[in-house]
């Protein structure tokens, strides 16, 4: 088993595990479950944490250069090492973005669709869940329903920030800061992709125009070459006849 082979085999199972975790966490936060209802959801989330921990250990073991892989993937260690802070557990969902990016492909339009539909949508939903989780039980909380949290996440990721809803807890403000920075990054990538696409379209159009202009010239040159060849043959025949 090689490292790359393992990553290919584990890609979709990890994505499914991340989706299961997201569903369980959303059910627990939005439903405000307590007691036995929350216990089995908590057990599901811990089971997903075990899957991610095993995946991290397998990647580290199979990596050709373990120390280099460890240094380059400190964020993976962070995802595994932060299961005790409920909102920070959502860092595990980074797996979804990486899998989606590799699955859609390397085409420019594919990247734009991935980052816009995948990254922005997931960040809004995850940010709303995270801030609702820490804010709904806080004194003087402004965000107490999922609808309010979703509206707040949309205005935050777009850096509009109406100020009608805002977090009052330290962790909630940390989530807000991360959401704002993520929104700027996503929009920056989308803008760069669109700019690259426009430049490519301009280059393709310029090449098409140049080919359209050059085509008649090429045809005329070909005709002239054919005529010159015919004249040379006629001259050669005349010379042969005179010689005879």
Short mmCIF file of C-alpha atoms in Angstrom, two decimals:
data_model
loop_
_atom_site.label_atom_id
_atom_site.label_comp_id
_atom_site.label_asym_id
_atom_site.label_seq_id
_atom_site.Cartn_x
_atom_site.Cartn_y
_atom_site.Cartn_z
CA UNK A 1 0.00 0.00 0.00
CA UNK A 2 1.51 3.31 -1.09
CA UNK A 3 0.64 6.72 0.30
CA UNK A 4 -1.03 7.89 -2.91
CA UNK A 5 -2.98 4.64 -3.26
CA UNK A 6 -4.29 5.02 0.29
CA UNK A 7 -5.33 8.61 -0.33
CA UNK A 8 -7.24 7.58 -3.45
CA UNK A 9 -9.04 4.79 -1.60
CA UNK A 10 -9.84 6.91 1.49
CA UNK A 11 -11.04 9.99 -0.39
CA UNK A 12 -14.74 9.19 -0.66
CA UNK A 13 -15.07 7.40 2.72
CA UNK A 14 -13.61 10.50 4.38
CA UNK A 15 -16.04 12.70 2.51
CA UNK A 16 -18.93 10.52 3.68
CA UNK A 17 -17.62 10.65 7.26
CA UNK A 18 -17.44 14.44 7.11
CA UNK A 19 -21.03 14.63 5.85
CA UNK A 20 -22.22 12.33 8.65
CA UNK A 21 -20.46 14.52 11.19
CA UNK A 22 -22.02 17.66 9.70
CA UNK A 23 -25.52 16.14 9.80
CA UNK A 24 -25.13 15.02 13.42
CA UNK A 25 -23.70 18.35 14.54
CA UNK A 26 -26.40 20.34 12.75
CA UNK A 27 -29.13 18.16 14.25
CA UNK A 28 -27.72 18.64 17.73
CA UNK A 29 -27.28 22.42 17.43
CA UNK A 30 -30.48 23.34 15.59
CA UNK A 31 -32.64 20.88 17.51
CA UNK A 32 -31.09 21.87 20.86
CA UNK A 33 -31.18 18.24 21.92
CA UNK A 34 -30.37 17.29 25.49
CA UNK A 35 -30.15 14.06 27.45
CA UNK A 36 -30.33 10.74 25.59
CA UNK A 37 -31.22 12.48 22.34
CA UNK A 38 -27.94 14.36 22.38
CA UNK A 39 -25.89 11.43 23.68
CA UNK A 40 -26.16 9.26 20.59
CA UNK A 41 -25.40 12.24 18.33
CA UNK A 42 -22.35 12.95 20.45
CA UNK A 43 -21.35 9.30 20.04
CA UNK A 44 -21.67 9.64 16.24
CA UNK A 45 -19.43 12.72 16.27
CA UNK A 46 -16.83 10.96 18.39
CA UNK A 47 -16.92 8.02 15.97
CA UNK A 48 -16.17 10.40 13.09
CA UNK A 49 -13.32 11.85 15.14
CA UNK A 50 -11.85 8.34 15.48
CA UNK A 51 -12.06 7.91 11.69
CA UNK A 52 -10.18 11.17 11.13
CA UNK A 53 -7.58 10.23 13.76
CA UNK A 54 -6.99 6.85 12.08
CA UNK A 55 -6.73 8.57 8.70
CA UNK A 56 -4.13 10.99 10.07
CA UNK A 57 -2.10 8.13 11.55
CA UNK A 58 -2.28 6.16 8.28
CA UNK A 59 -1.15 9.14 6.22
CA UNK A 60 1.75 9.78 8.59
CA UNK A 61 2.79 6.12 8.54
CA UNK A 62 2.61 5.73 4.76
CA UNK A 63 4.23 9.07 3.88
CA UNK A 64 7.61 8.55 2.14
CA UNK A 65 9.13 11.34 4.24
CA UNK A 66 7.19 11.38 7.47
CA UNK A 67 8.77 14.44 9.01
CA UNK A 68 8.25 16.52 5.88
CA UNK A 69 4.64 15.35 5.64
CA UNK A 70 4.11 16.17 9.33
CA UNK A 71 5.43 19.71 8.89
CA UNK A 72 3.46 20.36 5.69
CA UNK A 73 0.21 19.04 7.20
CA UNK A 74 0.08 20.65 10.61
CA UNK A 75 -3.50 21.68 9.85
CA UNK A 76 -4.43 17.98 9.72
CA UNK A 77 -3.03 17.55 13.22
CA UNK A 78 -5.03 20.59 14.33
CA UNK A 79 -8.23 19.05 12.95
CA UNK A 80 -7.62 15.86 14.93
CA UNK A 81 -6.36 17.55 18.10
CA UNK A 82 -9.31 19.90 18.66
CA UNK A 83 -12.27 17.62 19.39
CA UNK A 84 -13.00 19.19 22.78
CA UNK A 85 -13.98 22.62 21.42
CA UNK A 86 -17.36 22.06 19.80
CA UNK A 87 -17.30 24.84 17.16
CA UNK A 88 -13.69 24.05 16.24
CA UNK A 89 -14.69 20.48 15.42
CA UNK A 90 -16.05 21.88 12.20
CA UNK A 91 -12.47 22.20 10.97
CA UNK A 92 -12.82 18.55 10.02
CA UNK A 93 -15.05 19.61 7.16
CA UNK A 94 -11.99 20.95 5.32
CA UNK A 95 -11.94 17.41 3.92
CA UNK A 96 -15.05 18.20 1.89
CA UNK A 97 -13.39 21.10 0.07
CA UNK A 98 -10.23 19.20 -0.76
CA UNK A 99 -12.19 16.22 -2.12
CA UNK A 100 -14.55 18.43 -4.13
CA UNK A 101 -11.62 20.31 -5.65
CA UNK A 102 -9.92 17.11 -6.78
CA UNK A 103 -13.18 15.58 -8.02
CA UNK A 104 -14.42 18.46 -10.16
CA UNK A 105 -11.11 18.68 -12.01
CA UNK A 106 -8.59 21.24 -13.00
CA UNK A 107 -10.61 23.13 -15.59
CA UNK A 108 -11.09 26.82 -14.94
CA UNK A 109 -14.86 26.68 -14.93
CA UNK A 110 -14.75 23.65 -12.67
CA UNK A 111 -12.66 25.53 -10.13
CA UNK A 112 -15.02 28.52 -10.20
CA UNK A 113 -18.06 26.33 -9.61
CA UNK A 114 -16.27 24.44 -6.85
CA UNK A 115 -15.18 27.50 -4.92
CA UNK A 116 -18.41 29.44 -5.36
CA UNK A 117 -20.97 26.67 -4.79
CA UNK A 118 -18.86 24.47 -2.54
CA UNK A 119 -16.69 26.76 -0.44
CA UNK A 120 -19.07 29.68 0.00
CA UNK A 121 -22.12 27.50 0.65
CA UNK A 122 -20.37 25.28 3.14
CA UNK A 123 -18.67 28.17 4.92
CA UNK A 124 -22.01 29.95 5.35
CA UNK A 125 -23.73 26.85 6.72
CA UNK A 126 -20.84 25.83 8.96
CA UNK A 127 -20.32 29.38 10.22
CA UNK A 128 -24.00 29.66 11.07
CA UNK A 129 -23.89 26.38 13.00
CA UNK A 130 -20.71 27.31 14.87
CA UNK A 131 -21.91 30.73 15.98
CA UNK A 132 -25.37 29.45 16.92
CA UNK A 133 -23.79 26.71 19.02
CA UNK A 134 -21.90 29.17 21.23
CA UNK A 135 -24.31 32.10 21.12
CA UNK A 136 -27.78 30.67 21.69
CA UNK A 137 -27.20 30.04 25.40
CA UNK A 138 -25.13 33.15 26.12
CA UNK A 139 -26.56 36.07 28.15
CA UNK A 140 -27.70 39.03 26.01
CA UNK A 141 -27.23 36.90 22.89
CA UNK A 142 -28.32 38.45 19.59
CA UNK A 143 -28.17 35.22 17.57
CA UNK A 144 -30.57 32.67 19.04
CA UNK A 145 -32.18 30.97 16.01
CA UNK A 146 -30.72 29.23 12.99
CA UNK A 147 -32.40 31.75 10.69
CA UNK A 148 -30.64 34.59 12.49
CA UNK A 149 -27.35 32.67 12.37
CA UNK A 150 -27.71 32.02 8.65
CA UNK A 151 -28.45 35.68 7.92
CA UNK A 152 -25.50 36.73 10.06
CA UNK A 153 -23.19 34.27 8.23
CA UNK A 154 -24.26 35.59 4.82
CA UNK A 155 -23.68 39.23 5.77
CA UNK A 156 -20.37 38.35 7.42
CA UNK A 157 -18.83 36.27 4.64
CA UNK A 158 -19.69 39.00 2.12
CA UNK A 159 -18.16 41.58 4.53
CA UNK A 160 -21.40 43.59 4.45
CA UNK A 161 -21.97 43.44 8.20
CA UNK A 162 -25.24 45.31 8.83
CA UNK A 163 -24.65 45.20 12.57
CA UNK A 164 -28.17 44.04 13.41
CA UNK A 165 -26.79 40.67 14.53
CA UNK A 166 -23.38 40.07 16.06
CA UNK A 167 -21.71 37.54 18.38
CA UNK A 168 -21.17 38.45 22.02
CA UNK A 169 -18.96 35.52 23.11
CA UNK A 170 -15.19 35.28 22.51
CA UNK A 171 -15.49 32.05 20.51
CA UNK A 172 -18.35 33.53 18.49
CA UNK A 173 -16.17 36.49 17.58
CA UNK A 174 -13.35 34.13 16.66
CA UNK A 175 -15.75 32.32 14.31
CA UNK A 176 -16.77 35.69 12.84
CA UNK A 177 -13.16 36.66 12.17
CA UNK A 178 -12.45 33.30 10.51
CA UNK A 179 -15.60 33.62 8.39
CA UNK A 180 -14.65 37.12 7.22
CA UNK A 181 -11.13 36.04 6.25
CA UNK A 182 -12.49 32.96 4.50
CA UNK A 183 -14.97 35.09 2.57
CA UNK A 184 -12.23 37.42 1.37
CA UNK A 185 -10.11 34.43 0.31
CA UNK A 186 -12.98 32.75 -1.57
CA UNK A 187 -13.96 35.93 -3.39
CA UNK A 188 -10.30 36.59 -4.26
CA UNK A 189 -9.91 33.15 -5.81
CA UNK A 190 -13.14 33.54 -7.77
CA UNK A 191 -12.07 36.99 -9.04
CA UNK A 192 -8.69 35.65 -10.11
CA UNK A 193 -10.31 32.69 -11.88
CA UNK A 194 -12.75 34.92 -13.75
CA UNK A 195 -9.92 37.28 -14.75
CA UNK A 196 -7.88 34.33 -16.05
CA UNK A 197 -10.90 33.07 -17.98
CA UNK A 198 -11.43 36.50 -19.56
CA UNK A 199 -7.77 36.74 -20.56
CA UNK A 200 -7.97 33.27 -22.09
CA UNK A 201 -11.10 34.22 -24.04
CA UNK A 202 -9.42 37.38 -25.35
CA UNK A 203 -6.38 35.37 -26.45
CA UNK A 204 -8.57 32.76 -28.15
CA UNK A 205 -10.55 35.50 -29.92
CA UNK A 206 -7.36 37.23 -31.07
CA UNK A 207 -6.02 33.95 -32.47
CA UNK A 208 -9.32 33.32 -34.28
CA UNK A 209 -9.29 36.81 -35.82
CA UNK A 210 -5.66 36.44 -36.89
CA UNK A 211 -6.40 33.10 -38.51
CA UNK A 212 -9.44 34.56 -40.30
CA UNK A 213 -7.33 37.45 -41.66
CA UNK A 214 -4.42 35.24 -42.66
CA UNK A 215 -6.52 32.59 -44.41
CA UNK A 216 -7.23 34.61 -47.64
CA UNK A 217 -3.56 35.61 -47.83
CA UNK A 218 -2.50 31.99 -47.50
CA UNK A 219 -4.93 30.99 -50.25
CA UNK A 220 -3.56 33.68 -52.60
CA UNK A 221 0.02 32.65 -51.86
CA UNK A 222 -0.88 29.03 -52.59
CA UNK A 223 -2.44 30.06 -55.92
CA UNK A 224 0.63 32.11 -56.85
CA UNK A 225 2.93 29.19 -56.02
CA UNK A 226 0.79 26.90 -58.19
CA UNK A 227 0.90 29.40 -61.08
CA UNK A 228 4.68 29.80 -60.78
CA UNK A 229 5.10 26.04 -60.81
CA UNK A 230 2.91 25.81 -63.95
CA UNK A 231 4.93 28.57 -65.67
CA UNK A 232 8.20 26.84 -64.83
CA UNK A 233 6.90 23.62 -66.38
CA UNK A 234 5.81 25.48 -69.52
CA UNK A 235 9.23 27.19 -69.81
CA UNK A 236 10.97 23.88 -69.36
CA UNK A 237 8.82 22.31 -72.12
CA UNK A 238 9.56 25.25 -74.49
CA UNK A 239 13.28 24.85 -73.91
CA UNK A 240 13.08 21.14 -74.65
CA UNK A 241 11.14 21.77 -77.90
CA UNK A 242 13.71 24.34 -79.11
CA UNK A 243 16.52 21.96 -78.36
CA UNK A 244 14.86 19.25 -80.40
#
